[in-house]
mmCIF file with all atom_site columns, C-alpha atoms and ligand atoms in Angstrom:
data_model
loop_
_atom_site.group_PDB
_atom_site.id
_atom_site.type_symbol
_atom_site.label_atom_id
_atom_site.label_alt_id
_atom_site.label_comp_id
_atom_site.label_asym_id
_atom_site.label_entity_id
_atom_site.label_seq_id
_atom_site.pdbx_PDB_ins_code
_atom_site.Cartn_x
_atom_site.Cartn_y
_atom_site.Cartn_z
_atom_site.occupancy
_atom_site.B_iso_or_equiv
_atom_site.pdbx_formal_charge
_atom_site.auth_seq_id
_atom_site.auth_comp_id
_atom_site.auth_asym_id
_atom_site.auth_atom_id
_atom_site.pdbx_PDB_model_num
ATOM   1   C  CA  . MET A 1 1   ? 125.229 248.883 299.689 1.00 97.00 ? 10  MET A CA  1
ATOM   2   C  CA  . ILE A 1 2   ? 127.195 249.461 302.858 1.00 98.00 ? 11  ILE A CA  1
ATOM   3   C  CA  . LEU A 1 3   ? 128.362 253.069 302.991 1.00 98.00 ? 12  LEU A CA  1
ATOM   4   C  CA  . PRO A 1 4   ? 131.513 254.340 304.700 1.00 98.00 ? 13  PRO A CA  1
ATOM   5   C  CA  . ILE A 1 5   ? 130.684 256.063 308.007 1.00 98.00 ? 14  ILE A CA  1
ATOM   6   C  CA  . LEU A 1 6   ? 132.394 259.410 308.566 1.00 98.00 ? 15  LEU A CA  1
ATOM   7   C  CA  . ARG A 1 7   ? 134.326 259.873 311.761 1.00 97.00 ? 16  ARG A CA  1
ATOM   8   C  CA  . HIS A 1 8   ? 134.453 262.801 314.147 1.00 95.00 ? 17  HIS A CA  1
ATOM   9   C  CA  . GLY A 1 9   ? 136.448 265.571 312.480 1.00 94.00 ? 18  GLY A CA  1
ATOM   10  C  CA  . ALA A 1 10  ? 135.034 265.082 308.955 1.00 96.00 ? 19  ALA A CA  1
ATOM   11  C  CA  . ASP A 1 11  ? 133.475 268.380 307.828 1.00 96.00 ? 20  ASP A CA  1
ATOM   12  C  CA  . ALA A 1 12  ? 130.208 266.828 306.566 1.00 96.00 ? 21  ALA A CA  1
ATOM   13  C  CA  . LEU A 1 13  ? 129.578 265.334 310.012 1.00 97.00 ? 22  LEU A CA  1
ATOM   14  C  CA  . HIS A 1 14  ? 129.727 268.772 311.622 1.00 96.00 ? 23  HIS A CA  1
ATOM   15  C  CA  . THR A 1 15  ? 127.466 270.510 309.091 1.00 96.00 ? 24  THR A CA  1
ATOM   16  C  CA  . PRO A 1 16  ? 123.685 270.807 309.684 1.00 98.00 ? 25  PRO A CA  1
ATOM   17  C  CA  . ALA A 1 17  ? 121.432 268.875 307.293 1.00 98.00 ? 26  ALA A CA  1
ATOM   18  C  CA  . ALA A 1 18  ? 118.912 270.479 304.917 1.00 98.00 ? 27  ALA A CA  1
ATOM   19  C  CA  . ALA A 1 19  ? 115.282 269.385 304.575 1.00 98.00 ? 28  ALA A CA  1
ATOM   20  C  CA  . VAL A 1 20  ? 114.447 266.725 301.966 1.00 98.00 ? 29  VAL A CA  1
ATOM   21  C  CA  . PRO A 1 21  ? 112.354 268.564 299.334 1.00 95.00 ? 30  PRO A CA  1
ATOM   22  C  CA  . GLU A 1 22  ? 110.658 265.429 297.958 1.00 93.00 ? 31  GLU A CA  1
ATOM   23  C  CA  . MET A 1 23  ? 110.989 261.653 297.970 1.00 94.00 ? 32  MET A CA  1
ATOM   24  C  CA  . THR A 1 24  ? 112.868 260.382 294.923 1.00 95.00 ? 33  THR A CA  1
ATOM   25  C  CA  . PRO A 1 25  ? 114.158 256.931 293.905 1.00 96.00 ? 34  PRO A CA  1
ATOM   26  C  CA  . ALA A 1 26  ? 117.673 258.129 294.820 1.00 97.00 ? 35  ALA A CA  1
ATOM   27  C  CA  . ILE A 1 27  ? 116.551 259.003 298.356 1.00 97.00 ? 36  ILE A CA  1
ATOM   28  C  CA  . ASP A 1 28  ? 114.773 255.667 298.663 1.00 97.00 ? 37  ASP A CA  1
ATOM   29  C  CA  . ARG A 1 29  ? 118.019 253.913 297.689 1.00 98.00 ? 38  ARG A CA  1
ATOM   30  C  CA  . LEU A 1 30  ? 119.959 256.042 300.170 1.00 98.00 ? 39  LEU A CA  1
ATOM   31  C  CA  . ILE A 1 31  ? 117.561 254.934 302.935 1.00 98.00 ? 40  ILE A CA  1
ATOM   32  C  CA  . ASP A 1 32  ? 118.073 251.256 301.990 1.00 98.00 ? 41  ASP A CA  1
ATOM   33  C  CA  . ASP A 1 33  ? 121.831 251.790 302.121 1.00 98.00 ? 42  ASP A CA  1
ATOM   34  C  CA  . MET A 1 34  ? 121.605 253.574 305.475 1.00 98.00 ? 43  MET A CA  1
ATOM   35  C  CA  . ILE A 1 35  ? 119.597 250.689 306.985 1.00 98.00 ? 44  ILE A CA  1
ATOM   36  C  CA  . GLN A 1 36  ? 122.079 248.154 305.634 1.00 98.00 ? 45  GLN A CA  1
ATOM   37  C  CA  . THR A 1 37  ? 125.012 250.234 306.912 1.00 98.00 ? 46  THR A CA  1
ATOM   38  C  CA  . MET A 1 38  ? 123.432 250.599 310.382 1.00 98.00 ? 47  MET A CA  1
ATOM   39  C  CA  . TYR A 1 39  ? 122.868 246.841 310.717 1.00 98.00 ? 48  TYR A CA  1
ATOM   40  C  CA  . ALA A 1 40  ? 126.317 245.971 309.376 1.00 98.00 ? 49  ALA A CA  1
ATOM   41  C  CA  . ALA A 1 41  ? 128.067 248.274 311.863 1.00 97.00 ? 50  ALA A CA  1
ATOM   42  C  CA  . PRO A 1 42  ? 126.071 247.197 313.996 1.00 96.00 ? 51  PRO A CA  1
ATOM   43  C  CA  . GLY A 1 43  ? 124.371 250.226 315.495 1.00 96.00 ? 52  GLY A CA  1
ATOM   44  C  CA  . ILE A 1 44  ? 120.949 251.349 316.708 1.00 97.00 ? 53  ILE A CA  1
ATOM   45  C  CA  . GLY A 1 45  ? 120.805 254.498 314.600 1.00 98.00 ? 54  GLY A CA  1
ATOM   46  C  CA  . LEU A 1 46  ? 122.386 256.262 311.657 1.00 98.00 ? 55  LEU A CA  1
ATOM   47  C  CA  . ALA A 1 47  ? 121.912 259.779 310.296 1.00 98.00 ? 56  ALA A CA  1
ATOM   48  C  CA  . ALA A 1 48  ? 122.482 260.791 306.667 1.00 98.00 ? 57  ALA A CA  1
ATOM   49  C  CA  . THR A 1 49  ? 125.150 263.295 307.787 1.00 98.00 ? 58  THR A CA  1
ATOM   50  C  CA  . GLN A 1 50  ? 127.201 260.303 309.024 1.00 98.00 ? 59  GLN A CA  1
ATOM   51  C  CA  . VAL A 1 51  ? 127.453 258.963 305.484 1.00 98.00 ? 60  VAL A CA  1
ATOM   52  C  CA  . GLY A 1 52  ? 128.232 262.403 304.056 1.00 98.00 ? 61  GLY A CA  1
ATOM   53  C  CA  . VAL A 1 53  ? 124.742 263.256 302.780 1.00 98.00 ? 62  VAL A CA  1
ATOM   54  C  CA  . PRO A 1 54  ? 123.583 266.667 304.111 1.00 97.00 ? 63  PRO A CA  1
ATOM   55  C  CA  . LEU A 1 55  ? 119.868 265.767 304.225 1.00 98.00 ? 64  LEU A CA  1
ATOM   56  C  CA  . SER A 1 56  ? 117.488 265.502 307.151 1.00 98.00 ? 65  SER A CA  1
ATOM   57  C  CA  . ILE A 1 57  ? 117.058 261.703 307.296 1.00 98.00 ? 66  ILE A CA  1
ATOM   58  C  CA  . PHE A 1 58  ? 117.831 259.152 309.973 1.00 98.00 ? 67  PHE A CA  1
ATOM   59  C  CA  . VAL A 1 59  ? 117.127 255.487 310.560 1.00 98.00 ? 68  VAL A CA  1
ATOM   60  C  CA  . VAL A 1 60  ? 116.819 253.876 313.975 1.00 98.00 ? 69  VAL A CA  1
ATOM   61  C  CA  . ASP A 1 61  ? 116.243 250.364 315.334 1.00 98.00 ? 70  ASP A CA  1
ATOM   62  C  CA  . VAL A 1 62  ? 116.824 249.825 319.029 1.00 97.00 ? 71  VAL A CA  1
ATOM   63  C  CA  . SER A 1 63  ? 116.481 246.038 318.478 1.00 97.00 ? 72  SER A CA  1
ATOM   64  C  CA  . VAL A 1 64  ? 119.315 246.085 315.854 1.00 95.00 ? 73  VAL A CA  1
ATOM   65  C  CA  . GLY A 1 65  ? 117.259 243.975 313.429 1.00 93.00 ? 74  GLY A CA  1
ATOM   66  C  CA  . ARG A 1 66  ? 115.721 241.521 315.901 1.00 95.00 ? 75  ARG A CA  1
ATOM   67  C  CA  . ASN A 1 67  ? 112.258 243.071 315.748 1.00 96.00 ? 76  ASN A CA  1
ATOM   68  C  CA  . ALA A 1 68  ? 111.075 244.371 312.354 1.00 94.00 ? 77  ALA A CA  1
ATOM   69  C  CA  . ALA A 1 69  ? 108.577 246.753 314.001 1.00 94.00 ? 78  ALA A CA  1
ATOM   70  C  CA  . ASP A 1 70  ? 111.437 248.624 315.695 1.00 96.00 ? 79  ASP A CA  1
ATOM   71  C  CA  . LEU A 1 71  ? 112.903 249.853 312.408 1.00 98.00 ? 80  LEU A CA  1
ATOM   72  C  CA  . MET A 1 72  ? 111.917 253.475 311.834 1.00 98.00 ? 81  MET A CA  1
ATOM   73  C  CA  . VAL A 1 73  ? 112.839 255.945 309.124 1.00 98.00 ? 82  VAL A CA  1
ATOM   74  C  CA  . PHE A 1 74  ? 112.435 259.657 309.801 1.00 98.00 ? 83  PHE A CA  1
ATOM   75  C  CA  . ILE A 1 75  ? 112.577 262.271 307.046 1.00 98.00 ? 84  ILE A CA  1
ATOM   76  C  CA  . ASN A 1 76  ? 112.570 265.975 308.032 1.00 98.00 ? 85  ASN A CA  1
ATOM   77  C  CA  . PRO A 1 77  ? 111.955 265.130 311.696 1.00 98.00 ? 86  PRO A CA  1
ATOM   78  C  CA  . GLU A 1 78  ? 111.244 267.685 314.406 1.00 98.00 ? 87  GLU A CA  1
ATOM   79  C  CA  . PHE A 1 79  ? 110.606 267.410 318.121 1.00 98.00 ? 88  PHE A CA  1
ATOM   80  C  CA  . VAL A 1 80  ? 107.057 267.971 319.303 1.00 98.00 ? 89  VAL A CA  1
ATOM   81  C  CA  . GLU A 1 81  ? 107.838 267.431 322.987 1.00 97.00 ? 90  GLU A CA  1
ATOM   82  C  CA  . ARG A 1 82  ? 110.842 266.664 325.147 1.00 97.00 ? 91  ARG A CA  1
ATOM   83  C  CA  . GLU A 1 83  ? 110.877 266.260 328.889 1.00 97.00 ? 92  GLU A CA  1
ATOM   84  C  CA  . GLY A 1 84  ? 112.748 264.770 331.801 1.00 98.00 ? 93  GLY A CA  1
ATOM   85  C  CA  . MET A 1 85  ? 116.358 263.741 331.924 1.00 97.00 ? 94  MET A CA  1
ATOM   86  C  CA  . GLN A 1 86  ? 118.267 260.464 331.761 1.00 97.00 ? 95  GLN A CA  1
ATOM   87  C  CA  . LEU A 1 87  ? 121.982 259.867 332.200 1.00 96.00 ? 96  LEU A CA  1
ATOM   88  C  CA  . GLU A 1 88  ? 123.363 256.819 330.387 1.00 95.00 ? 97  GLU A CA  1
ATOM   89  C  CA  . GLU A 1 89  ? 126.520 255.727 328.633 1.00 95.00 ? 98  GLU A CA  1
ATOM   90  C  CA  . GLU A 1 90  ? 126.389 256.525 324.958 1.00 95.00 ? 99  GLU A CA  1
ATOM   91  C  CA  . GLY A 1 91  ? 128.459 255.689 321.907 1.00 96.00 ? 100 GLY A CA  1
ATOM   92  C  CA  . CYS A 1 92  ? 128.401 256.640 318.247 1.00 98.00 ? 101 CYS A CA  1
ATOM   93  C  CA  . LEU A 1 93  ? 129.370 254.912 314.996 1.00 98.00 ? 102 LEU A CA  1
ATOM   94  C  CA  . SER A 1 94  ? 131.309 258.086 314.118 1.00 98.00 ? 103 SER A CA  1
ATOM   95  C  CA  . LEU A 1 95  ? 133.362 257.749 317.320 1.00 97.00 ? 104 LEU A CA  1
ATOM   96  C  CA  . PRO A 1 96  ? 134.302 254.068 317.420 1.00 95.00 ? 105 PRO A CA  1
ATOM   97  C  CA  . GLY A 1 97  ? 135.879 253.052 320.719 1.00 94.00 ? 106 GLY A CA  1
ATOM   98  C  CA  . PHE A 1 98  ? 134.562 256.021 322.723 1.00 95.00 ? 107 PHE A CA  1
ATOM   99  C  CA  . ASN A 1 99  ? 131.733 256.134 325.228 1.00 94.00 ? 108 ASN A CA  1
ATOM   100 C  CA  . ALA A 1 100 ? 130.573 258.785 327.635 1.00 95.00 ? 109 ALA A CA  1
ATOM   101 C  CA  . THR A 1 101 ? 127.650 259.543 329.907 1.00 94.00 ? 110 THR A CA  1
ATOM   102 C  CA  . VAL A 1 102 ? 125.388 262.047 328.157 1.00 95.00 ? 111 VAL A CA  1
ATOM   103 C  CA  . ALA A 1 103 ? 122.320 263.818 329.565 1.00 95.00 ? 112 ALA A CA  1
ATOM   104 C  CA  . ARG A 1 104 ? 119.270 263.254 327.365 1.00 96.00 ? 113 ARG A CA  1
ATOM   105 C  CA  . PRO A 1 105 ? 115.516 263.731 327.723 1.00 97.00 ? 114 PRO A CA  1
ATOM   106 C  CA  . SER A 1 106 ? 113.773 260.700 329.246 1.00 97.00 ? 115 SER A CA  1
ATOM   107 C  CA  . ARG A 1 107 ? 110.746 261.184 326.995 1.00 98.00 ? 116 ARG A CA  1
ATOM   108 C  CA  . ALA A 1 108 ? 110.523 262.611 323.490 1.00 98.00 ? 117 ALA A CA  1
ATOM   109 C  CA  . VAL A 1 109 ? 107.804 262.915 320.865 1.00 98.00 ? 118 VAL A CA  1
ATOM   110 C  CA  . LEU A 1 110 ? 109.112 263.174 317.323 1.00 98.00 ? 119 LEU A CA  1
ATOM   111 C  CA  . LYS A 1 111 ? 107.222 264.090 314.177 1.00 98.00 ? 120 LYS A CA  1
ATOM   112 C  CA  . GLY A 1 112 ? 108.414 263.515 310.612 1.00 98.00 ? 121 GLY A CA  1
ATOM   113 C  CA  . MET A 1 113 ? 107.772 261.705 307.364 1.00 98.00 ? 122 MET A CA  1
ATOM   114 C  CA  . ASN A 1 114 ? 108.188 257.956 306.988 1.00 97.00 ? 123 ASN A CA  1
ATOM   115 C  CA  . ARG A 1 115 ? 109.668 256.593 303.776 1.00 95.00 ? 124 ARG A CA  1
ATOM   116 C  CA  . GLY A 1 116 ? 106.203 256.305 302.269 1.00 94.00 ? 125 GLY A CA  1
ATOM   117 C  CA  . GLY A 1 117 ? 105.954 260.104 302.545 1.00 93.00 ? 126 GLY A CA  1
ATOM   118 C  CA  . GLU A 1 118 ? 103.320 259.968 305.296 1.00 96.00 ? 127 GLU A CA  1
ATOM   119 C  CA  . GLU A 1 119 ? 103.563 261.954 308.500 1.00 97.00 ? 128 GLU A CA  1
ATOM   120 C  CA  . GLN A 1 120 ? 104.307 259.890 311.601 1.00 98.00 ? 129 GLN A CA  1
ATOM   121 C  CA  . VAL A 1 121 ? 104.381 260.928 315.236 1.00 98.00 ? 130 VAL A CA  1
ATOM   122 C  CA  . VAL A 1 122 ? 106.260 258.632 317.609 1.00 98.00 ? 131 VAL A CA  1
ATOM   123 C  CA  . GLU A 1 123 ? 106.399 258.900 321.383 1.00 98.00 ? 132 GLU A CA  1
ATOM   124 C  CA  . ALA A 1 124 ? 109.549 257.436 322.899 1.00 98.00 ? 133 ALA A CA  1
ATOM   125 C  CA  . THR A 1 125 ? 111.002 256.849 326.340 1.00 98.00 ? 134 THR A CA  1
ATOM   126 C  CA  . GLY A 1 126 ? 114.261 255.356 327.575 1.00 97.00 ? 135 GLY A CA  1
ATOM   127 C  CA  . LEU A 1 127 ? 116.692 254.129 324.917 1.00 97.00 ? 136 LEU A CA  1
ATOM   128 C  CA  . LEU A 1 128 ? 114.527 255.191 321.962 1.00 98.00 ? 137 LEU A CA  1
ATOM   129 C  CA  . ALA A 1 129 ? 114.145 258.738 323.344 1.00 98.00 ? 138 ALA A CA  1
ATOM   130 C  CA  . ARG A 1 130 ? 117.938 258.826 323.718 1.00 97.00 ? 139 ARG A CA  1
ATOM   131 C  CA  . ALA A 1 131 ? 118.427 257.531 320.162 1.00 98.00 ? 140 ALA A CA  1
ATOM   132 C  CA  . PHE A 1 132 ? 116.017 260.147 318.769 1.00 98.00 ? 141 PHE A CA  1
ATOM   133 C  CA  . GLN A 1 133 ? 117.955 262.936 320.471 1.00 98.00 ? 142 GLN A CA  1
ATOM   134 C  CA  . HIS A 1 134 ? 121.312 261.488 319.361 1.00 98.00 ? 143 HIS A CA  1
ATOM   135 C  CA  . GLU A 1 135 ? 120.216 261.274 315.708 1.00 98.00 ? 144 GLU A CA  1
ATOM   136 C  CA  . MET A 1 136 ? 118.553 264.714 315.803 1.00 98.00 ? 145 MET A CA  1
ATOM   137 C  CA  . ASP A 1 137 ? 121.875 266.085 317.059 1.00 98.00 ? 146 ASP A CA  1
ATOM   138 C  CA  . HIS A 1 138 ? 123.599 264.526 314.011 1.00 98.00 ? 147 HIS A CA  1
ATOM   139 C  CA  . LEU A 1 139 ? 121.142 266.345 311.738 1.00 98.00 ? 148 LEU A CA  1
ATOM   140 C  CA  . ASP A 1 140 ? 122.157 269.570 313.509 1.00 98.00 ? 149 ASP A CA  1
ATOM   141 C  CA  . GLY A 1 141 ? 125.818 268.764 312.823 1.00 98.00 ? 150 GLY A CA  1
ATOM   142 C  CA  . CYS A 1 142 ? 126.392 267.898 316.470 1.00 97.00 ? 151 CYS A CA  1
ATOM   143 C  CA  . VAL A 1 143 ? 128.153 264.764 317.754 1.00 96.00 ? 152 VAL A CA  1
ATOM   144 C  CA  . PHE A 1 144 ? 127.789 263.536 321.343 1.00 95.00 ? 153 PHE A CA  1
ATOM   145 C  CA  . VAL A 1 145 ? 131.230 264.806 322.432 1.00 94.00 ? 154 VAL A CA  1
ATOM   146 C  CA  . ASP A 1 146 ? 129.977 268.318 321.613 1.00 92.00 ? 155 ASP A CA  1
ATOM   147 C  CA  . ARG A 1 147 ? 127.527 267.889 324.501 1.00 92.00 ? 156 ARG A CA  1
ATOM   148 C  CA  . LEU A 1 148 ? 130.237 266.985 326.993 1.00 94.00 ? 157 LEU A CA  1
ATOM   149 C  CA  . ARG A 1 149 ? 132.158 269.482 329.090 1.00 90.00 ? 158 ARG A CA  1
ATOM   150 C  CA  . GLY A 1 150 ? 135.479 269.858 330.829 1.00 91.00 ? 159 GLY A CA  1
ATOM   151 C  CA  . LEU A 1 151 ? 137.809 266.963 331.396 1.00 91.00 ? 160 LEU A CA  1
ATOM   152 C  CA  . GLN A 1 152 ? 135.535 264.304 329.877 1.00 90.00 ? 161 GLN A CA  1
ATOM   153 C  CA  . LYS A 1 153 ? 135.449 266.193 326.570 1.00 93.00 ? 162 LYS A CA  1
ATOM   154 C  CA  . ASP A 1 154 ? 139.155 267.159 326.587 1.00 94.00 ? 163 ASP A CA  1
ATOM   155 C  CA  . LEU A 1 155 ? 140.163 263.547 327.150 1.00 94.00 ? 164 LEU A CA  1
ATOM   156 C  CA  . ILE A 1 156 ? 138.208 262.225 324.161 1.00 95.00 ? 165 ILE A CA  1
ATOM   157 C  CA  . VAL A 1 157 ? 139.242 265.096 321.854 1.00 94.00 ? 166 VAL A CA  1
ATOM   158 C  CA  . ARG A 1 158 ? 142.901 264.623 322.823 1.00 95.00 ? 167 ARG A CA  1
ATOM   159 C  CA  . ARG A 1 159 ? 142.757 260.870 322.185 1.00 96.00 ? 168 ARG A CA  1
ATOM   160 C  CA  . ILE A 1 160 ? 141.116 261.418 318.766 1.00 95.00 ? 169 ILE A CA  1
ATOM   161 C  CA  . LYS A 1 161 ? 143.829 263.939 317.807 1.00 95.00 ? 170 LYS A CA  1
ATOM   162 C  CA  . LYS A 1 162 ? 146.490 261.451 318.851 1.00 96.00 ? 171 LYS A CA  1
ATOM   163 C  CA  . LEU A 1 163 ? 144.877 258.683 316.762 1.00 96.00 ? 172 LEU A CA  1
ATOM   164 C  CA  . ALA A 1 164 ? 144.559 261.098 313.806 1.00 94.00 ? 173 ALA A CA  1
ATOM   165 C  CA  . ARG A 1 165 ? 148.245 262.020 314.052 1.00 95.00 ? 174 ARG A CA  1
ATOM   166 C  CA  . ALA A 1 166 ? 149.128 258.318 314.040 1.00 96.00 ? 175 ALA A CA  1
ATOM   167 C  CA  . GLY A 1 167 ? 146.951 257.817 310.943 1.00 94.00 ? 176 GLY A CA  1
ATOM   168 C  CA  . LYS A 1 168 ? 144.578 255.540 312.883 1.00 93.00 ? 177 LYS A CA  1
ATOM   169 C  CA  . TRP A 1 169 ? 141.423 257.682 312.687 1.00 94.00 ? 178 TRP A CA  1
HETATM 170 ZN ZN1 . LIG B 2 .   ? 126.030 258.927 316.352 1.00 65.63 ? 211 LIG B ZN1 1
#
């Protein structure tokens, strides 16, 4: 089932997620729905907070469905290592139409459960390291505009407010 994706400003998107206590059939279904929603968007990642579920789960696929091995599910993830810095344009399914250059680590090692309940440790660089950090931010209730400063941030926030006033957000 394709789930509605919350947009910047929705309370649930700005609230930190809680740990998943145990895998249940309902959580398994949620993960299926999140994968389907991510591909339908299309996007390279989706966090549970973006579909209004305050649990520590995200899905990511930098190939957007072209390579089955690229699909990863992380439950209760945490960073083991982060280093370096990359500056690239970034977007978000919760901020359709907006992009900005965001500083992210160039390498990240993430640890968490896969959907089979087993621990996985994944080392990422480049786009995947960026995606990990972006989705981890969502689980902290943080959206990429929150990481911007000054004029760049003001501009996006002002345009969102204008769209919201016009009923287009
Ligand atoms: Zn996002």
